[in-house]
Amino acid sequence: HVQEAPASGGAYRFSAIHDGYVKKGSDTIYSKRSYAKVEAGKFTAYLRFNVSGLQGSVKEAKIKLKVTEGARNASESGGEMRSASNNYGTANTPWLEGWLKWSNRPQAGGPVLSSVGAVTPNEYVEFDVSSAVTGNGAYSFELSSRSRDRVGYYMHESATPPELIIETGAGGNTNQPPVAENETAQTD
């Protein structure tokens, strides 16, 4: 799921390979749906991307999502994006959407990378994750909200899947996967 960019740098697009959402306190698996819900104290979404083939250094990285249709999906807040572990909870096993639930959700860490204000149905929104994406490797993100005004986003089972869009420039080392605190990098 990569769109090649010019050798001297350019835009690369990666579709989410795993995505889904969890409901606080519930071990129901919601991940095979074409959408994810995000709402304070209730629903949290997760996205994972595999980045490969980058040439040049990362200049900018954004996650592009489309708000689901329907008036109920307009919200005063599009949510907050944070980096998350590539593994289930405290395990050393990469998370897969088919098994994602509240009790094993990836741990999120660090500050909010980006947030989006009010959103409307069918709107495309972008979250800047430049500070988290350094080159080739696996990247997971948690999308949460401080608002009780629920928002829905299309997931990779839909016709408009989440995308990680990376702008590169000449030079730089892009062959090192990211390493979160207290986590060992894994390469395939």
Short mmCIF file of N, CA, C and O in Angstrom, two decimals, residues 134 176-186:
data_model
loop_
_atom_site.label_atom_id
_atom_site.label_comp_id
_atom_site.label_asym_id
_atom_site.label_seq_id
_atom_site.Cartn_x
_atom_site.Cartn_y
_atom_site.Cartn_z
N THR A 134 9.74 9.00 11.67
CA THR A 134 11.14 9.34 11.39
C THR A 134 11.71 8.64 10.17
O THR A 134 12.79 8.98 9.72
N GLN A 176 15.77 3.17 9.87
CA GLN A 176 15.66 2.76 11.26
C GLN A 176 14.21 2.84 11.73
O GLN A 176 13.60 3.89 11.65
N PRO A 177 13.67 1.72 12.23
CA PRO A 177 12.31 1.78 12.75
C PRO A 177 12.29 2.57 14.05
O PRO A 177 13.29 2.67 14.74
N PRO A 178 11.14 3.16 14.40
CA PRO A 178 11.05 3.93 15.63
C PRO A 178 11.12 3.01 16.84
O PRO A 178 10.74 1.85 16.78
N VAL A 179 11.64 3.52 17.95
CA VAL A 179 11.70 2.77 19.18
C VAL A 179 11.04 3.59 20.27
O VAL A 179 11.49 4.69 20.58
N ALA A 180 9.95 3.09 20.81
CA ALA A 180 9.26 3.77 21.90
C ALA A 180 10.01 3.48 23.20
O ALA A 180 10.75 2.50 23.30
N GLU A 181 9.83 4.33 24.19
CA GLU A 181 10.45 4.14 25.47
C GLU A 181 10.09 2.77 26.03
O GLU A 181 8.94 2.35 25.96
N ASN A 182 11.07 2.03 26.55
CA ASN A 182 10.88 0.70 27.12
C ASN A 182 10.42 -0.33 26.09
O ASN A 182 9.76 -1.28 26.43
N GLU A 183 10.73 -0.11 24.83
CA GLU A 183 10.33 -1.05 23.79
C GLU A 183 11.51 -1.28 22.87
O GLU A 183 12.26 -0.37 22.57
N THR A 184 11.68 -2.49 22.42
CA THR A 184 12.76 -2.83 21.51
C THR A 184 12.27 -2.81 20.08
O THR A 184 11.19 -3.31 19.80
N ALA A 185 13.07 -2.23 19.19
CA ALA A 185 12.68 -2.19 17.78
C ALA A 185 12.66 -3.60 17.22
O ALA A 185 13.51 -4.42 17.53
N GLN A 186 11.68 -3.86 16.36
CA GLN A 186 11.59 -5.15 15.69
C GLN A 186 11.65 -4.91 14.20
O GLN A 186 10.96 -4.04 13.68
#
